[in-house]
Amino acid sequence: MIEKITEYLGSNNELTGSMVGFLLKPENLERLKDNKKLVKKLTKIKALPSALRLYLRNLAGVSDKITEDFFSKSELAEIKKRVVAADVEGSMGNVRTSGMDQYIPSLIGTNKGAIGYDDATFSIKGIFTDPKVNMDMTLGQAVFTKDKKGNIVVNDIHDFHGKGSIGVGYDDTDMSNLENEYRKGFSDRKTEFRPDPYSAETGRFTEEEKQNPFLIALEGRSGSYVDETDEEMKIRAQKAFENNDISAAGYARIIAQLDQQKEGIPIEIDIGKITQKDKYEARPDFAKYIAQDTGGKFFYEEDGKQIEYPNPGIEYEDVGIPSLIRKEARKFIK
């Protein structure tokens, strides 16, 4: 398998279709689950997005800690971008967080920060074409701290133990045909009533019941509601996928929640130091914040020019930022 994949990657830049279809075939997923050595080798190919590689590792039970070496340069850049945005919030006196669904009360008052989702649309296509989607499906929400050397370290556990129904949120929705899209989907785990072997539903009765009709009436509904098994759910998911009722991402999510390793995969990424320049480039409004000594005067754009005006209700806060630092910050104001 690894030879086929390597050959494909070297000759085809369009990875979103046949490649994913090949990997997600039930027989191939089963083969990958049983072959940690193959999965380790396959997931070292950085041409594949980190979200897909971590997904396969989780299914195969490869729980080696993930470090910065696992990621491509562009993926590390996306991670750093999110951390810088969060760090800027902290520098402006806010909670050190960025992205959606990242608020963690326990971080308030600590030197820790958190990064959250940047895009709400999860899809297989997205992890190949959009760095934001790929990182959303790689990290989701993660915590970061600064070590003794001043380097920023991001920590996370990659797993699929999220709340909610299986497969929810993973859908390549066709916005041009919503009526048809709304008919698609995959219902949560089903239950069905299964009568006991010797009950009225099966037409089979014990000798005692035959002698006493009252027992037949009393126990005529004998049985119980039973959740479908994981295997039954996989069969149903595969059929829905083949019928285009659910997306490849939705199908992958279902299999992940059913088959993933319980402990998840530890992630520890050292992204180095964050400079003041990094902050200015990531958030021009932070440059304004520093340039005006953290308060009082704000800017609006008119005819391509930055116009300064006092913001009513907010007093100018002269915290004593040195003029050289404020002058440097002005270079990054757009």
CSV table of C-alpha atoms in Angstrom, one decimal:
chain,number,residue,atom,x,y,z
A,1,MET,CA,0.0,0.0,0.0
A,2,ILE,CA,2.7,2.5,0.9
A,3,GLU,CA,4.3,2.1,-2.5
A,4,LYS,CA,1.0,2.9,-4.2
A,5,ILE,CA,0.5,6.0,-2.1
A,6,THR,CA,4.0,7.2,-2.5
A,7,GLU,CA,3.8,6.8,-6.3
A,8,TYR,CA,0.4,8.6,-6.3
A,9,LEU,CA,1.7,11.5,-4.3
A,10,GLY,CA,4.6,12.0,-6.7
A,11,SER,CA,2.5,12.1,-9.8
A,12,ASN,CA,-0.7,13.7,-8.8
A,13,ASN,CA,-1.3,17.1,-7.2
A,14,GLU,CA,-5.1,16.5,-6.8
A,15,LEU,CA,-5.3,14.6,-3.5
A,16,THR,CA,-8.8,15.4,-2.5
A,17,GLY,CA,-10.6,12.7,-4.5
A,18,SER,CA,-9.3,9.3,-5.4
A,19,MET,CA,-6.6,9.4,-2.7
A,20,VAL,CA,-9.0,9.9,0.1
A,21,GLY,CA,-11.5,7.5,-1.4
A,22,PHE,CA,-8.7,4.9,-1.5
A,23,LEU,CA,-7.7,5.4,2.2
A,24,LEU,CA,-11.3,5.5,3.4
A,25,LYS,CA,-12.3,2.2,1.9
A,26,PRO,CA,-13.5,0.0,4.8
A,27,GLU,CA,-11.0,-2.8,3.9
A,28,ASN,CA,-8.1,-0.3,3.8
A,29,LEU,CA,-9.1,1.3,7.1
A,30,GLU,CA,-9.2,-2.2,8.7
A,31,ARG,CA,-5.8,-2.9,7.2
A,32,LEU,CA,-4.3,0.3,8.5
A,33,LYS,CA,-5.7,-0.3,12.0
A,34,ASP,CA,-3.9,-3.6,12.2
A,35,ASN,CA,-0.6,-2.2,10.9
A,36,LYS,CA,1.1,0.3,13.1
A,37,LYS,CA,4.4,0.1,11.2
A,38,LEU,CA,2.8,0.9,7.9
A,39,VAL,CA,0.8,3.8,9.4
A,40,LYS,CA,3.9,5.3,11.0
A,41,LYS,CA,5.7,5.2,7.6
A,42,LEU,CA,2.7,6.6,5.8
A,43,THR,CA,2.1,9.5,8.2
A,44,LYS,CA,5.6,10.8,7.8
A,45,ILE,CA,4.7,11.9,4.3
A,46,LYS,CA,4.2,15.7,4.8
A,47,ALA,CA,2.5,16.1,1.5
A,48,LEU,CA,-0.5,14.7,3.3
A,49,PRO,CA,-2.3,17.2,5.7
A,50,SER,CA,-1.6,16.8,9.4
A,51,ALA,CA,-5.3,16.2,10.1
A,52,LEU,CA,-5.4,13.2,7.9
A,53,ARG,CA,-2.1,11.8,9.2
A,54,LEU,CA,-3.2,12.2,12.8
A,55,TYR,CA,-6.5,10.6,12.0
A,56,LEU,CA,-4.8,7.5,10.6
A,57,ARG,CA,-2.5,7.3,13.6
A,58,ASN,CA,-5.4,7.5,16.0
A,59,LEU,CA,-7.2,4.7,14.2
A,60,ALA,CA,-4.1,2.5,14.2
A,61,GLY,CA,-3.3,3.1,17.9
A,62,VAL,CA,0.0,4.8,17.1
A,63,SER,CA,0.2,7.0,20.3
A,64,ASP,CA,3.8,8.4,19.9
A,65,LYS,CA,4.0,12.0,21.1
A,66,ILE,CA,3.7,14.5,18.2
A,67,THR,CA,6.2,17.3,18.1
A,68,GLU,CA,7.0,20.2,15.7
A,69,ASP,CA,8.9,17.8,13.4
A,70,PHE,CA,5.6,16.2,12.4
A,71,PHE,CA,4.3,19.3,10.7
A,72,SER,CA,5.2,21.0,7.5
A,73,LYS,CA,6.5,24.6,7.5
A,74,SER,CA,3.1,26.0,6.4
A,75,GLU,CA,1.3,24.0,9.1
A,76,LEU,CA,3.7,25.4,11.8
A,77,ALA,CA,3.1,28.9,10.4
A,78,GLU,CA,-0.7,28.4,10.9
A,79,ILE,CA,-0.2,27.3,14.4
A,80,LYS,CA,2.1,30.2,15.2
A,81,LYS,CA,-0.4,32.6,13.6
A,82,ARG,CA,-3.1,31.5,16.1
A,83,VAL,CA,-0.7,31.6,19.1
A,84,VAL,CA,0.4,35.1,18.2
A,85,ALA,CA,-3.2,36.3,17.9
A,86,ALA,CA,-3.9,34.9,21.4
A,87,ASP,CA,-0.7,36.4,22.8
A,88,VAL,CA,-1.7,39.8,21.5
A,89,GLU,CA,-4.9,39.5,23.4
A,90,GLY,CA,-3.0,38.9,26.5
A,91,SER,CA,-0.7,41.9,25.8
A,92,MET,CA,-3.8,44.1,25.5
A,93,GLY,CA,-5.1,43.1,28.9
A,94,ASN,CA,-7.6,40.4,27.7
A,95,VAL,CA,-7.7,36.7,28.2
A,96,ARG,CA,-4.8,35.1,26.2
A,97,THR,CA,-7.0,33.3,23.7
A,98,SER,CA,-7.9,33.3,20.0
A,99,GLY,CA,-10.4,31.6,17.7
A,100,MET,CA,-13.8,30.1,18.4
A,101,ASP,CA,-14.9,27.9,21.4
A,102,GLN,CA,-11.5,28.4,23.1
A,103,TYR,CA,-12.7,30.1,26.4
A,104,ILE,CA,-11.2,28.2,29.3
A,105,PRO,CA,-12.0,29.9,32.7
A,106,SER,CA,-9.1,28.0,34.4
A,107,LEU,CA,-6.6,29.9,32.3
A,108,ILE,CA,-7.6,33.3,33.7
A,109,GLY,CA,-4.9,34.7,35.9
A,110,THR,CA,-2.3,32.2,34.7
A,111,ASN,CA,0.6,32.5,32.1
A,112,LYS,CA,-1.2,30.0,29.9
A,113,GLY,CA,-3.1,30.7,26.7
A,114,ALA,CA,-5.5,28.9,24.4
A,115,ILE,CA,-6.1,28.7,20.7
A,116,GLY,CA,-9.5,27.6,19.2
A,117,TYR,CA,-11.2,26.9,15.9
A,118,ASP,CA,-10.7,29.4,13.1
A,119,ASP,CA,-13.2,28.0,10.6
A,120,ALA,CA,-16.5,26.2,11.4
A,121,THR,CA,-16.6,24.1,8.2
A,122,PHE,CA,-15.0,20.7,8.5
A,123,SER,CA,-14.4,18.7,5.3
A,124,ILE,CA,-12.0,16.4,3.6
A,125,LYS,CA,-11.6,18.8,0.8
A,126,GLY,CA,-10.9,21.6,3.3
A,127,ILE,CA,-7.9,19.9,4.9
A,128,PHE,CA,-6.2,19.8,1.5
A,129,THR,CA,-7.1,23.3,0.3
A,130,ASP,CA,-7.4,25.5,3.4
A,131,PRO,CA,-4.7,25.7,6.1
A,132,LYS,CA,-7.3,26.9,8.6
A,133,VAL,CA,-9.6,23.8,8.1
A,134,ASN,CA,-6.6,21.5,8.3
A,135,MET,CA,-5.4,23.0,11.6
A,136,ASP,CA,-9.0,23.0,13.0
A,137,MET,CA,-9.2,19.3,12.4
A,138,THR,CA,-5.6,18.8,13.7
A,139,LEU,CA,-5.6,20.7,17.0
A,140,GLY,CA,-9.2,22.0,17.5
A,141,GLN,CA,-8.6,23.7,20.8
A,142,ALA,CA,-5.1,23.6,22.4
A,143,VAL,CA,-3.3,25.3,25.3
A,144,PHE,CA,0.1,27.0,25.1
A,145,THR,CA,2.7,28.2,27.7
A,146,LYS,CA,6.1,29.8,27.6
A,147,ASP,CA,9.1,27.8,28.8
A,148,LYS,CA,12.1,29.0,30.8
A,149,LYS,CA,13.9,30.0,27.6
A,150,GLY,CA,11.0,32.1,26.4
A,151,ASN,CA,9.9,29.6,23.7
A,152,ILE,CA,6.2,29.0,23.2
A,153,VAL,CA,5.0,25.4,23.6
A,154,VAL,CA,1.6,24.2,22.4
A,155,ASN,CA,0.0,21.2,24.1
A,156,ASP,CA,-3.0,19.2,23.0
A,157,ILE,CA,-4.5,15.7,23.0
A,158,HIS,CA,-5.7,14.6,19.5
A,159,ASP,CA,-8.8,12.5,19.8
A,160,PHE,CA,-12.4,12.2,18.7
A,161,HIS,CA,-14.1,12.2,22.1
A,162,GLY,CA,-16.2,15.3,21.4
A,163,LYS,CA,-19.7,15.8,22.6
A,164,GLY,CA,-22.8,15.5,20.3
A,165,SER,CA,-24.0,13.1,17.7
A,166,ILE,CA,-21.5,11.1,15.7
A,167,GLY,CA,-20.5,12.8,12.5
A,168,VAL,CA,-22.1,16.2,13.2
A,169,GLY,CA,-20.2,19.1,11.8
A,170,TYR,CA,-18.3,17.1,9.2
A,171,ASP,CA,-20.2,17.8,6.0
A,172,ASP,CA,-19.3,19.1,2.5
A,173,THR,CA,-22.5,21.0,2.2
A,174,ASP,CA,-23.6,22.2,-1.3
A,175,MET,CA,-24.9,25.6,-0.6
A,176,SER,CA,-26.4,25.9,-4.1
A,177,ASN,CA,-28.8,23.0,-3.4
A,178,LEU,CA,-29.8,23.3,0.3
A,179,GLU,CA,-33.1,21.5,-0.1
A,180,ASN,CA,-31.3,18.4,-1.3
A,181,GLU,CA,-28.6,18.8,1.3
A,182,TYR,CA,-31.0,18.9,4.2
A,183,ARG,CA,-32.3,15.5,3.2
A,184,LYS,CA,-28.8,14.1,3.8
A,185,GLY,CA,-27.4,13.0,7.1
A,186,PHE,CA,-26.7,10.2,9.4
A,187,SER,CA,-28.9,9.6,12.4
A,188,ASP,CA,-27.3,8.9,15.8
A,189,ARG,CA,-26.9,5.4,17.1
A,190,LYS,CA,-30.1,3.5,16.6
A,191,THR,CA,-32.0,1.3,19.0
A,192,GLU,CA,-34.5,-1.5,18.2
A,193,PHE,CA,-36.8,-3.7,20.2
A,194,ARG,CA,-35.6,-7.3,20.2
A,195,PRO,CA,-38.0,-9.8,21.7
A,196,ASP,CA,-36.7,-12.5,23.9
A,197,PRO,CA,-36.4,-15.9,22.2
A,198,TYR,CA,-39.4,-17.3,24.1
A,199,SER,CA,-42.0,-14.6,23.8
A,200,ALA,CA,-45.2,-13.8,22.0
A,201,GLU,CA,-43.4,-11.8,19.3
A,202,THR,CA,-41.6,-14.9,18.1
A,203,GLY,CA,-44.6,-17.2,18.5
A,204,ARG,CA,-42.6,-19.4,20.9
A,205,PHE,CA,-43.8,-20.1,24.4
A,206,THR,CA,-42.4,-22.0,27.3
A,207,GLU,CA,-44.3,-25.1,28.7
A,208,GLU,CA,-45.3,-23.0,31.7
A,209,GLU,CA,-46.8,-20.3,29.5
A,210,LYS,CA,-48.7,-22.9,27.5
A,211,GLN,CA,-50.2,-24.2,30.7
A,212,ASN,CA,-51.1,-20.7,32.0
A,213,PRO,CA,-52.5,-18.3,29.4
A,214,PHE,CA,-52.2,-15.4,31.9
A,215,LEU,CA,-48.5,-15.6,31.7
A,216,ILE,CA,-48.6,-15.3,27.9
A,217,ALA,CA,-50.6,-12.1,28.3
A,218,LEU,CA,-48.4,-10.8,31.0
A,219,GLU,CA,-45.1,-11.6,29.2
A,220,GLY,CA,-46.3,-11.1,25.7
A,221,ARG,CA,-44.1,-8.1,25.2
A,222,SER,CA,-41.0,-9.8,26.7
A,223,GLY,CA,-37.8,-8.2,25.2
A,224,SER,CA,-35.7,-5.1,25.4
A,225,TYR,CA,-34.5,-2.1,23.5
A,226,VAL,CA,-30.9,-2.7,22.3
A,227,ASP,CA,-28.4,-0.3,20.9
A,228,GLU,CA,-27.0,-1.3,17.5
A,229,THR,CA,-23.5,-2.7,17.8
A,230,ASP,CA,-20.5,-0.8,16.5
A,231,GLU,CA,-20.3,-3.2,13.5
A,232,GLU,CA,-23.9,-2.6,12.6
A,233,MET,CA,-23.3,1.2,12.8
A,234,LYS,CA,-20.3,0.9,10.5
A,235,ILE,CA,-22.3,-1.0,7.9
A,236,ARG,CA,-25.0,1.7,8.1
A,237,ALA,CA,-22.4,4.5,7.8
A,238,GLN,CA,-20.7,2.8,4.8
A,239,LYS,CA,-24.0,2.5,3.0
A,240,ALA,CA,-24.8,6.2,3.7
A,241,PHE,CA,-21.3,7.2,2.4
A,242,GLU,CA,-21.7,5.1,-0.8
A,243,ASN,CA,-25.1,6.6,-1.4
A,244,ASN,CA,-23.7,10.2,-0.9
A,245,ASP,CA,-25.9,10.7,2.1
A,246,ILE,CA,-22.9,11.7,4.2
A,247,SER,CA,-19.6,13.2,3.2
A,248,ALA,CA,-16.2,11.6,3.4
A,249,ALA,CA,-15.4,13.7,6.4
A,250,GLY,CA,-18.6,12.6,8.1
A,251,TYR,CA,-17.9,8.9,7.4
A,252,ALA,CA,-14.3,9.3,8.6
A,253,ARG,CA,-15.6,11.0,11.8
A,254,ILE,CA,-18.0,8.1,12.5
A,255,ILE,CA,-15.3,5.5,12.1
A,256,ALA,CA,-12.9,7.5,14.3
A,257,GLN,CA,-15.4,7.7,17.2
A,258,LEU,CA,-16.1,4.0,17.0
A,259,ASP,CA,-12.5,2.8,16.6
A,260,GLN,CA,-10.1,5.4,17.9
A,261,GLN,CA,-7.6,4.6,20.7
A,262,LYS,CA,-9.0,5.7,24.1
A,263,GLU,CA,-6.1,7.7,25.4
A,264,GLY,CA,-5.6,10.0,22.3
A,265,ILE,CA,-2.3,11.2,20.9
A,266,PRO,CA,-0.2,13.7,23.0
A,267,ILE,CA,1.0,16.8,21.1
A,268,GLU,CA,3.8,19.1,22.2
A,269,ILE,CA,4.9,21.7,19.7
A,270,ASP,CA,7.8,24.2,20.3
A,271,ILE,CA,7.2,27.1,17.9
A,272,GLY,CA,10.0,29.3,19.2
A,273,LYS,CA,9.8,32.8,20.5
A,274,ILE,CA,7.2,35.4,19.6
A,275,THR,CA,8.6,38.8,18.8
A,276,GLN,CA,6.9,42.2,19.0
A,277,LYS,CA,7.2,42.3,15.2
A,278,ASP,CA,5.3,39.1,15.0
A,279,LYS,CA,2.5,40.7,17.0
A,280,TYR,CA,2.4,43.8,15.0
A,281,GLU,CA,2.3,41.9,11.7
A,282,ALA,CA,-0.5,39.6,12.9
A,283,ARG,CA,-2.6,42.4,14.4
A,284,PRO,CA,-2.2,45.9,13.1
A,285,ASP,CA,-4.7,47.1,15.7
A,286,PHE,CA,-2.1,46.0,18.3
A,287,ALA,CA,0.4,48.3,16.7
A,288,LYS,CA,-2.1,51.2,17.1
A,289,TYR,CA,-2.7,50.1,20.7
A,290,ILE,CA,1.1,50.5,21.4
A,291,ALA,CA,1.6,53.5,19.3
A,292,GLN,CA,-1.0,55.5,21.2
A,293,ASP,CA,0.2,54.3,24.6
A,294,THR,CA,-2.6,51.8,25.1
A,295,GLY,CA,-5.6,54.1,25.0
A,296,GLY,CA,-7.4,57.3,24.3
A,297,LYS,CA,-6.9,57.9,20.6
A,298,PHE,CA,-8.2,55.7,17.8
A,299,PHE,CA,-8.1,55.8,14.0
A,300,TYR,CA,-10.5,55.5,11.2
A,301,GLU,CA,-9.8,55.3,7.5
A,302,GLU,CA,-11.0,58.0,5.1
A,303,ASP,CA,-9.9,58.2,1.4
A,304,GLY,CA,-7.1,55.8,2.1
A,305,LYS,CA,-5.7,57.8,5.0
A,306,GLN,CA,-5.6,57.0,8.7
A,307,ILE,CA,-7.5,59.7,10.6
A,308,GLU,CA,-7.0,60.0,14.3
A,309,TYR,CA,-9.8,61.0,16.7
A,310,PRO,CA,-10.4,60.8,20.5
A,311,ASN,CA,-12.7,57.9,21.4
A,312,PRO,CA,-15.5,59.3,23.5
A,313,GLY,CA,-15.9,57.7,27.0
A,314,ILE,CA,-12.3,56.4,27.1
A,315,GLU,CA,-9.7,58.4,28.8
A,316,TYR,CA,-6.2,58.5,27.4
A,317,GLU,CA,-4.1,56.1,29.4
A,318,ASP,CA,-0.4,57.1,29.5
A,319,VAL,CA,1.2,54.0,30.8
A,320,GLY,CA,4.7,55.2,29.9
A,321,ILE,CA,5.5,53.1,26.8
A,322,PRO,CA,8.9,54.5,25.6
A,323,SER,CA,8.6,56.8,22.5
A,324,LEU,CA,11.0,54.6,20.5
A,325,ILE,CA,8.8,51.6,21.0
A,326,ARG,CA,5.7,53.6,20.0
A,327,LYS,CA,7.6,55.0,17.0
A,328,GLU,CA,8.5,51.5,15.9
A,329,ALA,CA,4.8,50.3,16.3
A,330,ARG,CA,3.7,53.1,14.0
A,331,LYS,CA,5.6,51.5,11.1
A,332,PHE,CA,3.1,48.6,11.2
A,333,ILE,CA,-0.1,50.6,11.2
A,334,LYS,CA,-2.0,50.1,8.0
